[in-house]
Coordinates of C-alpha atoms in Angstrom, one line a residue:
M1 CA 0.0 0.0 0.1
A2 CA 1.5 3.5 -0.9
S3 CA 2.3 5.8 1.6
P4 CA 0.6 9.2 1.8
A5 CA 3.4 11.1 0.8
A6 CA 3.8 9.0 -2.4
T7 CA 0.0 9.4 -3.0
A8 CA 0.4 13.0 -2.8
A9 CA 3.4 12.8 -5.1
S10 CA 1.4 11.1 -7.5
K11 CA -1.3 13.5 -7.7
L12 CA 0.7 16.4 -8.1
Q13 CA 2.6 14.7 -11.0
L14 CA -0.8 14.2 -12.6
L15 CA -1.6 17.9 -11.9
A16 CA 1.9 18.8 -13.4
D17 CA 1.3 16.7 -16.4
A18 CA -2.5 18.2 -16.7
L19 CA -0.9 21.6 -16.9
A20 CA 1.8 20.8 -19.3
A21 CA -1.0 19.3 -21.6
E22 CA -3.1 22.4 -21.4
F23 CA 0.0 24.4 -22.7
S24 CA 0.6 22.4 -25.6
E25 CA -3.2 22.1 -26.4
S26 CA -4.2 25.6 -26.2
R27 CA -7.2 24.7 -24.1
A28 CA -7.9 24.6 -20.2
S29 CA -10.1 21.6 -18.8
A30 CA -12.6 22.1 -16.3
A31 CA -11.2 19.3 -13.9
C32 CA -7.6 21.2 -13.9
A33 CA -9.4 24.5 -13.2
A34 CA -11.3 22.6 -10.1
A35 CA -8.1 21.2 -8.9
L36 CA -6.5 24.8 -9.1
A37 CA -9.4 26.4 -7.2
R38 CA -9.0 23.6 -4.2
L39 CA -5.3 24.1 -4.2
L40 CA -5.3 27.8 -4.3
P41 CA -8.6 29.4 -2.9
G42 CA -9.5 32.7 -4.8
I43 CA -7.3 32.1 -8.0
Q44 CA -8.7 33.9 -11.1
Y45 CA -5.8 33.5 -13.4
L46 CA -3.2 31.2 -14.1
S47 CA -0.5 31.9 -17.0
I48 CA 1.8 28.9 -17.9
G49 CA 5.0 30.3 -19.4
V50 CA 8.1 28.7 -20.7
S51 CA 11.6 29.9 -21.5
N52 CA 12.2 29.4 -25.2
P53 CA 15.9 28.8 -26.1
A54 CA 15.4 29.5 -29.8
Q55 CA 14.6 33.2 -29.1
G56 CA 17.1 34.0 -26.6
G57 CA 14.8 32.8 -23.7
A58 CA 12.0 34.7 -24.7
I59 CA 8.7 33.8 -22.7
V60 CA 6.0 31.9 -24.4
A61 CA 2.9 32.1 -22.3
S62 CA -0.7 30.8 -22.1
S63 CA -3.6 33.1 -21.6
N64 CA -6.0 32.1 -18.6
C65 CA -5.7 28.5 -17.9
A66 CA -8.0 29.0 -14.4
T67 CA -11.0 28.8 -16.4
E68 CA -12.3 26.1 -18.7
G69 CA -12.0 26.9 -22.4
P70 CA -9.5 27.4 -25.2
T71 CA -6.5 29.6 -24.6
T72 CA -4.1 31.5 -26.7
L73 CA -0.3 32.2 -26.3
H74 CA 1.8 35.3 -26.0
L75 CA 5.4 36.1 -26.4
H76 CA 6.8 38.4 -23.6
D77 CA 10.4 40.0 -23.5
P78 CA 12.2 38.1 -20.5
L79 CA 13.5 41.3 -19.4
H80 CA 10.0 42.8 -18.9
S81 CA 7.7 39.9 -17.8
A82 CA 7.3 38.9 -14.3
A83 CA 7.9 35.3 -15.2
G84 CA 11.3 36.4 -17.0
R85 CA 12.4 38.0 -14.0
A86 CA 11.0 35.2 -11.7
L87 CA 13.2 32.8 -13.6
A88 CA 16.4 35.2 -13.5
L89 CA 15.9 35.8 -9.8
G90 CA 15.4 31.9 -9.3
K91 CA 12.7 32.7 -6.5
P92 CA 9.1 33.4 -6.4
L93 CA 7.6 37.1 -6.8
Q94 CA 4.6 38.2 -5.0
G95 CA 3.1 41.5 -5.1
S96 CA -0.4 43.6 -5.0
L97 CA -2.2 45.5 -8.1
L98 CA -4.2 47.8 -5.2
N99 CA -3.3 51.4 -4.3
G100 CA -1.4 52.1 -7.3
G101 CA 0.5 48.9 -7.5
A102 CA 0.0 48.3 -11.2
A103 CA 1.5 51.7 -11.9
A104 CA 4.8 49.9 -10.5
L105 CA 4.9 47.3 -12.9
P106 CA 4.4 49.2 -16.4
A107 CA 7.0 46.9 -18.3
W108 CA 5.9 43.6 -17.0
T109 CA 3.8 42.7 -20.0
D110 CA 2.5 39.5 -18.8
V111 CA 1.0 41.2 -15.7
Q112 CA -0.6 44.0 -17.5
Q113 CA -2.3 41.4 -19.9
M114 CA -3.7 39.5 -16.6
A115 CA -5.0 42.6 -15.2
A116 CA -6.7 43.6 -18.7
S117 CA -7.9 40.0 -18.9
E118 CA -9.1 39.6 -15.1
P119 CA -10.4 43.0 -13.9
G120 CA -11.0 41.4 -10.6
V121 CA -7.3 40.4 -9.9
S122 CA -5.8 42.5 -7.1
H123 CA -2.6 40.3 -6.1
L124 CA -0.1 38.2 -8.3
L125 CA 2.2 35.2 -7.3
C126 CA 4.8 34.2 -10.0
V127 CA 6.7 30.9 -9.2
P128 CA 9.5 29.8 -11.5
F129 CA 10.2 26.2 -12.3
G130 CA 12.6 24.0 -14.1
C131 CA 16.3 23.1 -14.7
S132 CA 18.9 25.6 -13.5
E133 CA 21.6 26.5 -15.9
A134 CA 24.2 24.2 -14.3
E135 CA 21.6 21.2 -14.8
E136 CA 21.3 22.3 -18.7
E137 CA 24.8 22.0 -19.5
P138 CA 26.0 19.1 -21.2
S139 CA 28.3 18.1 -18.4
S140 CA 25.3 17.3 -16.3
A141 CA 24.1 14.1 -15.5
N142 CA 22.7 12.5 -18.4
G143 CA 19.7 11.0 -16.4
S144 CA 18.6 14.5 -15.4
P145 CA 15.2 15.3 -16.8
C146 CA 16.8 18.7 -17.9
R147 CA 19.2 16.9 -20.2
Q148 CA 16.8 14.3 -21.1
H149 CA 14.2 16.6 -22.7
L150 CA 16.2 19.7 -23.6
Q151 CA 16.4 18.9 -27.0
Q152 CA 12.7 18.3 -27.3
G153 CA 11.3 21.4 -25.8
S154 CA 11.8 23.7 -22.5
G155 CA 11.7 22.7 -18.8
R156 CA 12.1 26.1 -17.7
G157 CA 9.4 28.7 -17.2
A158 CA 7.1 30.4 -14.6
L159 CA 3.5 30.1 -13.4
L160 CA 1.9 33.2 -12.9
F161 CA -1.1 33.3 -10.5
G162 CA -3.7 35.9 -10.1
F163 CA -5.9 36.2 -7.2
S164 CA -8.9 38.3 -6.2
A165 CA -7.5 38.6 -2.5
A166 CA -4.2 38.1 -1.2
P167 CA -3.4 34.6 -1.2
Q168 CA -3.2 32.2 2.0
L169 CA -0.1 30.5 1.7
D170 CA 0.1 28.6 4.9
P171 CA 3.1 25.7 5.0
R172 CA 0.8 23.1 3.9
R173 CA 0.0 24.9 0.8
Q174 CA 3.4 26.0 0.3
A175 CA 4.9 22.6 0.2
V176 CA 2.1 21.5 -2.3
L177 CA 3.2 24.3 -4.6
A178 CA 6.7 23.5 -4.2
G179 CA 5.8 19.7 -5.2
L180 CA 4.2 21.0 -8.0
V181 CA 7.0 23.1 -9.3
Q182 CA 9.3 20.3 -9.0
C183 CA 7.0 17.9 -10.9
L184 CA 6.7 20.2 -13.8
P185 CA 10.0 20.3 -15.7
A186 CA 9.9 16.9 -17.3
P187 CA 6.3 17.1 -18.6
M188 CA 6.9 20.6 -19.8
A189 CA 9.8 19.9 -21.7
R190 CA 8.1 16.8 -23.2
L191 CA 5.0 18.5 -24.3
S192 CA 6.2 22.1 -25.3
A193 CA 8.5 20.6 -28.1
D194 CA 5.6 20.9 -30.9
T195 CA 4.3 23.9 -29.4
L196 CA 7.7 25.9 -29.5
A197 CA 8.6 24.6 -32.9
F198 CA 5.4 26.1 -34.2
V199 CA 6.2 29.3 -32.5
N200 CA 9.7 29.5 -34.1
F201 CA 8.1 28.7 -37.3
A202 CA 5.9 31.8 -37.0
C203 CA 8.4 34.1 -35.8
G204 CA 10.9 33.0 -38.5
S205 CA 13.2 30.4 -36.3
N206 CA 13.2 26.7 -36.6
V207 CA 16.0 25.7 -34.4
Q208 CA 13.6 23.3 -32.6
C209 CA 11.7 21.9 -35.8
T210 CA 11.8 18.6 -34.6
C211 CA 9.4 17.2 -37.4
C212 CA 11.5 18.2 -40.4
C213 CA 15.3 18.5 -39.3
G214 CA 17.4 15.7 -39.1
A215 CA 19.7 14.8 -35.8
D216 CA 22.8 13.7 -37.7
E217 CA 25.5 15.3 -39.3
E218 CA 24.8 14.0 -42.6
E219 CA 21.1 15.3 -42.8
E220 CA 22.4 18.8 -41.5
E221 CA 24.8 18.7 -44.5
E222 CA 22.0 17.9 -46.8
E223 CA 20.0 20.7 -45.6
E224 CA 23.0 23.2 -45.9
E225 CA 23.1 22.2 -49.5
G226 CA 18.9 22.0 -50.0
G227 CA 18.6 25.6 -51.2
A228 CA 16.1 28.3 -50.3
G229 CA 13.3 25.9 -49.8
S230 CA 14.3 23.9 -46.9
P231 CA 12.7 25.1 -43.7
C232 CA 15.7 24.2 -41.6
R233 CA 18.4 26.1 -43.0
D234 CA 21.5 27.4 -41.1
D235 CA 19.9 31.1 -41.5
D236 CA 16.9 30.1 -39.5
R237 CA 19.2 29.2 -36.6
D238 CA 21.0 32.2 -37.0
A239 CA 17.8 34.1 -37.0
G240 CA 16.4 32.5 -33.8
G241 CA 19.2 33.0 -31.5
S242 CA 19.7 36.6 -32.3
G243 CA 17.1 38.1 -30.2
G244 CA 14.4 38.2 -27.6
A245 CA 11.3 39.3 -27.4
G246 CA 9.9 42.9 -27.7
P247 CA 6.6 43.7 -26.4
S248 CA 4.0 41.1 -25.7
Q249 CA 2.4 39.4 -29.1
A250 CA -0.5 36.9 -29.6
L251 CA 0.8 34.2 -31.3
P252 CA -1.9 32.1 -33.7
V253 CA -0.6 28.7 -32.2
P254 CA -3.7 26.2 -33.0
A255 CA -4.9 23.6 -30.7
K256 CA -3.8 20.2 -31.7
G257 CA -5.9 18.7 -34.4
S258 CA -7.9 22.1 -35.3
G259 CA -6.2 22.8 -38.4
G260 CA -5.2 26.0 -37.6
S261 CA -3.9 28.3 -40.5
T262 CA -0.4 29.7 -40.4
A263 CA -1.5 33.0 -42.7
D264 CA 0.3 35.0 -40.3
T265 CA 3.6 33.4 -40.7
P266 CA 6.1 35.9 -42.1
G267 CA 6.9 35.5 -45.9
P268 CA 10.3 35.4 -47.3
S269 CA 10.6 38.9 -47.7
S270 CA 10.3 39.4 -44.1
R271 CA 12.8 36.9 -43.1
P272 CA 16.8 37.3 -42.8
S273 CA 19.2 36.3 -45.7
V274 CA 22.5 34.6 -45.2
I275 CA 25.5 35.9 -47.5
D276 CA 28.4 33.2 -47.3
N277 CA 31.6 35.0 -47.3
G278 CA 34.1 32.3 -46.8
D279 CA 34.1 30.8 -43.7
E280 CA 32.3 33.9 -42.1
K281 CA 28.5 34.2 -42.6
V282 CA 27.0 37.6 -42.7
T283 CA 23.3 38.3 -41.8
A284 CA 21.9 40.9 -43.9
I285 CA 18.3 41.8 -42.6
K286 CA 16.3 42.8 -45.6
G287 CA 14.2 46.4 -45.6
S288 CA 14.3 49.3 -43.3
A289 CA 14.1 49.5 -39.8
S290 CA 11.6 52.4 -40.2
A291 CA 9.5 50.5 -42.1
A292 CA 9.7 47.4 -39.8
V293 CA 8.7 49.5 -36.7
A294 CA 5.9 51.2 -38.9
A295 CA 4.3 48.0 -39.6
A296 CA 4.7 46.9 -36.3
T297 CA 2.9 49.7 -34.9
A298 CA 0.2 49.5 -37.3
A299 CA -0.4 45.9 -36.4
R300 CA -0.3 46.4 -32.5
A301 CA -3.0 49.4 -33.1
E302 CA -5.2 47.2 -35.2
Q303 CA -5.1 44.2 -32.6
H304 CA -5.8 46.8 -30.0
G305 CA -8.7 48.0 -31.8
R306 CA -10.0 44.7 -32.5
G307 CA -9.7 43.9 -28.9
L308 CA -11.4 46.8 -27.6
A309 CA -14.3 46.1 -30.2
A310 CA -14.3 42.2 -29.0
L311 CA -14.7 43.0 -25.3
G312 CA -17.4 45.7 -25.7
A313 CA -19.3 43.6 -28.0
A314 CA -18.8 40.9 -25.3
S315 CA -20.1 42.9 -22.8
G316 CA -23.2 44.1 -24.7
Q317 CA -22.3 47.6 -24.4
P318 CA -20.6 50.1 -26.8
A319 CA -16.9 50.5 -26.8
P320 CA -15.7 53.5 -25.2
R321 CA -13.6 56.3 -26.8
F322 CA -11.3 57.5 -23.9
S323 CA -10.2 60.9 -23.6
K324 CA -6.2 61.4 -23.6
A325 CA -6.5 62.7 -20.0
L326 CA -8.2 59.5 -18.5
V327 CA -5.6 57.3 -20.3
A328 CA -2.9 59.2 -19.1
A329 CA -4.1 59.1 -15.4
A330 CA -4.8 55.4 -15.8
E331 CA -1.0 54.8 -16.7
E332 CA 0.3 57.0 -13.9
H333 CA -2.1 55.7 -11.1
G334 CA -3.0 52.3 -12.3
E335 CA -5.6 50.6 -9.9
G336 CA -5.9 53.8 -7.7
L337 CA -7.8 55.7 -10.2
M338 CA -10.2 52.8 -10.4
A339 CA -11.2 52.6 -6.8
Q340 CA -15.0 52.6 -6.3
S341 CA -17.4 53.6 -3.3
W342 CA -18.7 50.7 -1.5
L343 CA -22.3 52.2 -1.1
T344 CA -22.7 53.6 -4.7
L345 CA -20.3 51.8 -6.7
A346 CA -19.2 55.3 -8.1
F347 CA -15.4 56.0 -8.8
R348 CA -13.7 58.1 -6.4
S349 CA -12.0 59.7 -9.5
A350 CA -14.4 62.6 -10.9
M351 CA -12.9 62.2 -14.3
M352 CA -13.4 58.6 -14.4
E353 CA -17.0 58.7 -12.9
R354 CA -17.8 61.4 -15.6
E355 CA -16.3 59.3 -18.6
Y356 CA -18.1 56.2 -17.4
G357 CA -21.6 58.1 -17.0
R358 CA -21.0 59.4 -20.8
W359 CA -20.2 55.8 -21.9
I360 CA -22.8 53.8 -20.2
S361 CA -25.6 56.5 -21.0
Q362 CA -25.5 55.3 -24.8
Y363 CA -26.5 51.9 -23.8
H364 CA -29.2 53.5 -21.4
I365 CA -30.8 55.5 -23.8
K366 CA -31.9 52.5 -26.0
V367 CA -33.7 51.1 -22.9
D368 CA -35.2 54.5 -22.4
L369 CA -36.8 54.7 -25.9
L370 CA -38.1 51.0 -25.7
F371 CA -39.6 51.5 -21.9
S372 CA -41.3 54.9 -23.2
A373 CA -42.8 53.0 -25.9
L374 CA -44.1 50.4 -23.5
L375 CA -45.5 53.1 -21.3
M376 CA -47.5 54.5 -24.1
A377 CA -49.0 51.2 -25.1
A378 CA -49.8 50.7 -21.4
L379 CA -51.5 53.9 -21.2
F380 CA -53.5 53.2 -24.2
I381 CA -54.5 49.9 -22.6
V382 CA -55.8 51.2 -19.3
S383 CA -57.4 54.3 -20.8
F384 CA -59.7 52.4 -23.2
I385 CA -60.2 48.8 -22.1
K386 CA -62.0 47.4 -19.4
P387 CA -62.1 46.9 -16.3
Y388 CA -59.7 49.9 -16.5
R389 CA -61.4 52.7 -18.8
L390 CA -59.5 55.9 -17.5
V391 CA -61.7 57.8 -20.4
D392 CA -64.6 56.8 -18.2
H393 CA -63.3 57.7 -14.7
A394 CA -60.9 60.4 -15.6
P395 CA -61.0 62.0 -19.3
L396 CA -58.0 64.1 -18.6
S397 CA -55.7 61.2 -18.1
L398 CA -54.7 61.2 -21.6
L399 CA -53.4 64.6 -21.3
L400 CA -51.7 64.0 -17.9
G401 CA -50.1 60.8 -19.5
A402 CA -48.7 62.3 -22.5
G403 CA -45.5 63.0 -20.9
M404 CA -44.3 59.6 -21.2
A405 CA -43.4 60.1 -25.0
L406 CA -41.2 63.0 -23.8
P407 CA -38.1 60.7 -24.5
L408 CA -39.2 59.5 -28.1
L409 CA -39.9 63.1 -28.4
M410 CA -36.8 64.6 -27.3
H411 CA -34.5 61.8 -29.2
W412 CA -36.3 62.5 -32.3
L413 CA -35.5 66.3 -31.9
G414 CA -31.8 65.5 -31.4
H415 CA -29.9 62.5 -30.1
S416 CA -26.8 64.5 -28.9
M417 CA -29.5 67.0 -26.9
Y418 CA -31.1 63.8 -25.1
A419 CA -27.8 62.2 -24.2
S420 CA -26.8 65.4 -22.6
W421 CA -29.7 66.0 -20.5
R422 CA -30.4 62.4 -19.9
E423 CA -29.9 62.0 -16.4
R424 CA -31.8 65.1 -15.1
L425 CA -34.6 64.1 -17.7
V426 CA -34.6 60.6 -15.9
V427 CA -35.0 62.0 -12.4
A428 CA -38.3 64.0 -13.5
L429 CA -39.6 61.1 -15.5
R430 CA -39.4 58.6 -12.7
L431 CA -41.1 60.8 -10.2
Y432 CA -43.6 61.7 -12.7
V433 CA -44.5 58.2 -14.0
V434 CA -44.7 57.0 -10.1
A435 CA -46.9 60.0 -9.2
F436 CA -49.1 59.6 -12.3
I437 CA -50.0 55.7 -12.0
N438 CA -50.5 55.8 -8.2
L439 CA -52.1 59.4 -7.8
V440 CA -53.9 59.7 -11.2
S441 CA -54.3 56.1 -12.9
I442 CA -55.0 53.5 -10.1
R443 CA -56.5 56.0 -8.0
S444 CA -59.3 56.5 -10.6
Y445 CA -60.2 53.0 -11.4
Q446 CA -59.3 50.9 -7.9
A447 CA -62.6 51.2 -6.4
N448 CA -64.5 49.7 -9.3
L449 CA -62.2 46.7 -9.8
P450 CA -63.9 43.5 -9.4
H451 CA -63.7 41.5 -6.0
D452 CA -62.2 38.4 -7.4
R453 CA -59.3 40.3 -9.2
L454 CA -58.5 42.1 -5.9
Q455 CA -57.8 38.8 -4.3
Q456 CA -55.0 38.6 -6.9
W457 CA -51.6 38.5 -5.7
V458 CA -50.6 40.8 -8.8
T459 CA -53.4 43.3 -8.2
F460 CA -52.1 43.7 -4.7
W461 CA -48.5 44.3 -6.0
M462 CA -49.9 46.8 -8.6
L463 CA -52.3 48.6 -6.1
T464 CA -49.4 49.2 -3.6
G465 CA -47.2 50.9 -5.9
A466 CA -44.5 48.1 -6.0
E467 CA -44.8 47.6 -9.7
S468 CA -44.5 51.4 -10.7
L469 CA -41.6 51.4 -8.6
A470 CA -39.8 48.4 -10.2
V471 CA -40.6 48.8 -13.7
T472 CA -39.7 52.8 -13.7
A473 CA -36.2 52.0 -12.1
L474 CA -35.4 49.1 -14.6
G475 CA -37.1 51.1 -17.4
F476 CA -35.3 54.4 -16.9
P477 CA -31.8 52.9 -15.4
I478 CA -29.4 55.5 -13.8
R479 CA -26.5 55.1 -11.7
L480 CA -26.7 53.9 -8.4
Q481 CA -25.5 57.0 -6.5
L482 CA -28.6 58.9 -8.0
H483 CA -31.2 55.8 -8.0
L484 CA -30.9 55.6 -4.1
P485 CA -32.3 59.0 -3.0
L486 CA -34.4 58.8 -6.1
Q487 CA -36.0 55.6 -5.6
F488 CA -36.7 56.4 -1.9
A489 CA -38.5 59.6 -2.9
A490 CA -40.4 57.9 -5.3
M491 CA -41.4 55.3 -2.8
G492 CA -42.8 58.3 -0.7
L493 CA -45.2 59.4 -3.6
A494 CA -46.5 55.6 -4.2
S495 CA -47.4 55.5 -0.5
R496 CA -49.6 58.7 -0.4
N497 CA -52.2 56.4 -2.2
I498 CA -52.1 53.3 0.0
P499 CA -54.5 54.8 2.7
K500 CA -57.3 55.5 0.1
M501 CA -56.6 52.2 -1.6
C502 CA -57.0 50.2 1.9
V503 CA -60.3 52.1 2.1
D504 CA -61.7 51.4 -1.5
C505 CA -60.2 47.9 -2.1
Y506 CA -59.7 46.1 1.3
A507 CA -62.7 48.0 3.6
A508 CA -62.9 44.9 5.4
A509 CA -59.5 44.6 6.7
P510 CA -57.9 46.6 9.6
A511 CA -56.6 49.9 8.4
G512 CA -53.2 49.4 10.3
A513 CA -52.4 45.9 9.1
C514 CA -53.7 46.7 5.2
F515 CA -51.1 49.9 5.3
K516 CA -48.3 47.6 7.2
S517 CA -48.4 44.9 4.5
S518 CA -48.8 47.5 1.3
A519 CA -45.8 49.4 2.8
A520 CA -44.0 46.3 3.1
M521 CA -44.6 45.0 -0.5
A522 CA -43.5 48.3 -1.7
A523 CA -40.3 48.5 0.2
L524 CA -39.2 45.0 -0.7
F525 CA -40.6 44.5 -4.5
G526 CA -40.3 48.2 -5.3
Y527 CA -37.0 49.5 -3.9
L528 CA -35.0 46.5 -2.2
L529 CA -35.3 43.8 -5.1
P530 CA -35.1 46.5 -8.2
T531 CA -31.9 48.2 -6.3
A532 CA -30.2 45.0 -6.0
G533 CA -30.6 44.0 -9.6
L534 CA -29.4 47.4 -10.9
R535 CA -26.6 47.3 -8.4
Y536 CA -25.4 43.7 -9.9
I537 CA -26.0 45.1 -13.3
E538 CA -23.8 48.4 -12.7
Q539 CA -21.1 46.5 -11.1
R540 CA -20.5 44.4 -14.2
S541 CA -20.5 47.4 -16.5
R542 CA -17.8 49.1 -14.3
A543 CA -15.8 46.3 -14.0
A544 CA -16.3 46.1 -18.1
F545 CA -15.4 49.8 -18.3
A546 CA -12.4 49.4 -16.2
G547 CA -10.9 46.3 -18.0
L548 CA -11.3 48.5 -21.4
L549 CA -9.5 51.6 -19.8
R550 CA -6.8 49.1 -18.6
S551 CA -6.4 47.7 -22.0
A552 CA -6.2 51.1 -23.3
A553 CA -3.6 52.2 -21.0
L554 CA -1.7 48.9 -21.8
H555 CA -1.9 49.7 -25.7
E556 CA -0.6 53.7 -25.0
G557 CA 2.2 52.6 -22.5

């Protein structure tokens, strides 16, 4: 029977094998994500990065493996990434992104990518793994996993974790994490070979092209004589070993079996050519440096624009156009600019709150117009259809209710005018609609409702004013800092009809009991529940806005 220590080591090896498989297949599994959540509570992000010897130690890192789904690969400069720094120092790095902590790491591209991908991450932990430089030397023991797999892939790298709160690393979890790091080098070196070969090919280097390059000297000589068509020429080797990575780049590495295209692979005109001059080989790069920089800048801008549009589309809200002042403030202050009030969710930065209000109003305007049309349809129903028939009980109600069409009219007169006046108009509209429904509409026909209808829960919800409070809060949405006092004032207006409603509709019930139950209904279903729903929606929209701003700041930086 295996000892507990052996069983634990076996489980850690299985987890290490699974992480290596996720890196090579570009897909994160649900089982592995669940295991990570049990091992490290609060984890929201995990990037698996390996050092690529063919590119001067550039870090090839996956996107988030802490959630199930497909992942992408990104290329990071080892001097400007947390993974590269952890590998160079040979020890874990731990830090906070709160209170401006992100601003202290402007050049760590993998950390900035994590912050843009998962806005909820507030703390990071980067743990290096793999072989030391001494173990990778040819003089080291042949049985070492570092030597055994060195020619296949890379067994050196780092795990970048992101947490929603400071990680609780007690001695047991530290020991488990250390055991996982010890188990990673062999499977990573074994399973990363094909992925790194593809990365090298996409970046113009085939040093590790194990699929097409022979291992013995005769085959190497044949390749040297094979001309320009061979994918494993010496010029590829020279090109591959000549540089580190620049800014973080997304690599189009497909999952195994996906049949992904390599259309983004650089063509012959962008690759270095080698001029053989006797025993010397002089590498001449075709094209001017300025043209290369311009092309890279244009490609980066296009990729950034697509990312903003995709994130905006995923959130169901329009992508923002940030002012230069806000982007500059985000670069300077980092997470400190995005601090929020716990009660109203408002950003503490007046500039950021102002731009958020301008952005979210573009989405709210569509809801306003739809709700205004629905209100006009409801007014028509209660005015002309039994048992309401407002034209019989209150003929002037149609004129009093005409103000519900004001959003449609103002938007027709000018979209920009409506957008600039929207919040002030919505405050007035919500009070007006609640007052009209409870003090004009319901009061006019409540005494004529059939007895069987009065026994229905929906009718009681409508008569107490809870319905009008809920639908106006959701139909004319507004930022929470304005909604809280506004909804309280609207509830006061709606409650003015409750005493008369109790007399007209529930005369047999005690007046005190009727008033208390009606007020409780209005408070619960007209104030608390709509406010909770709006708070949840606003928190998500603010997180999406902050994530887009982080992405814009990262691009500008």
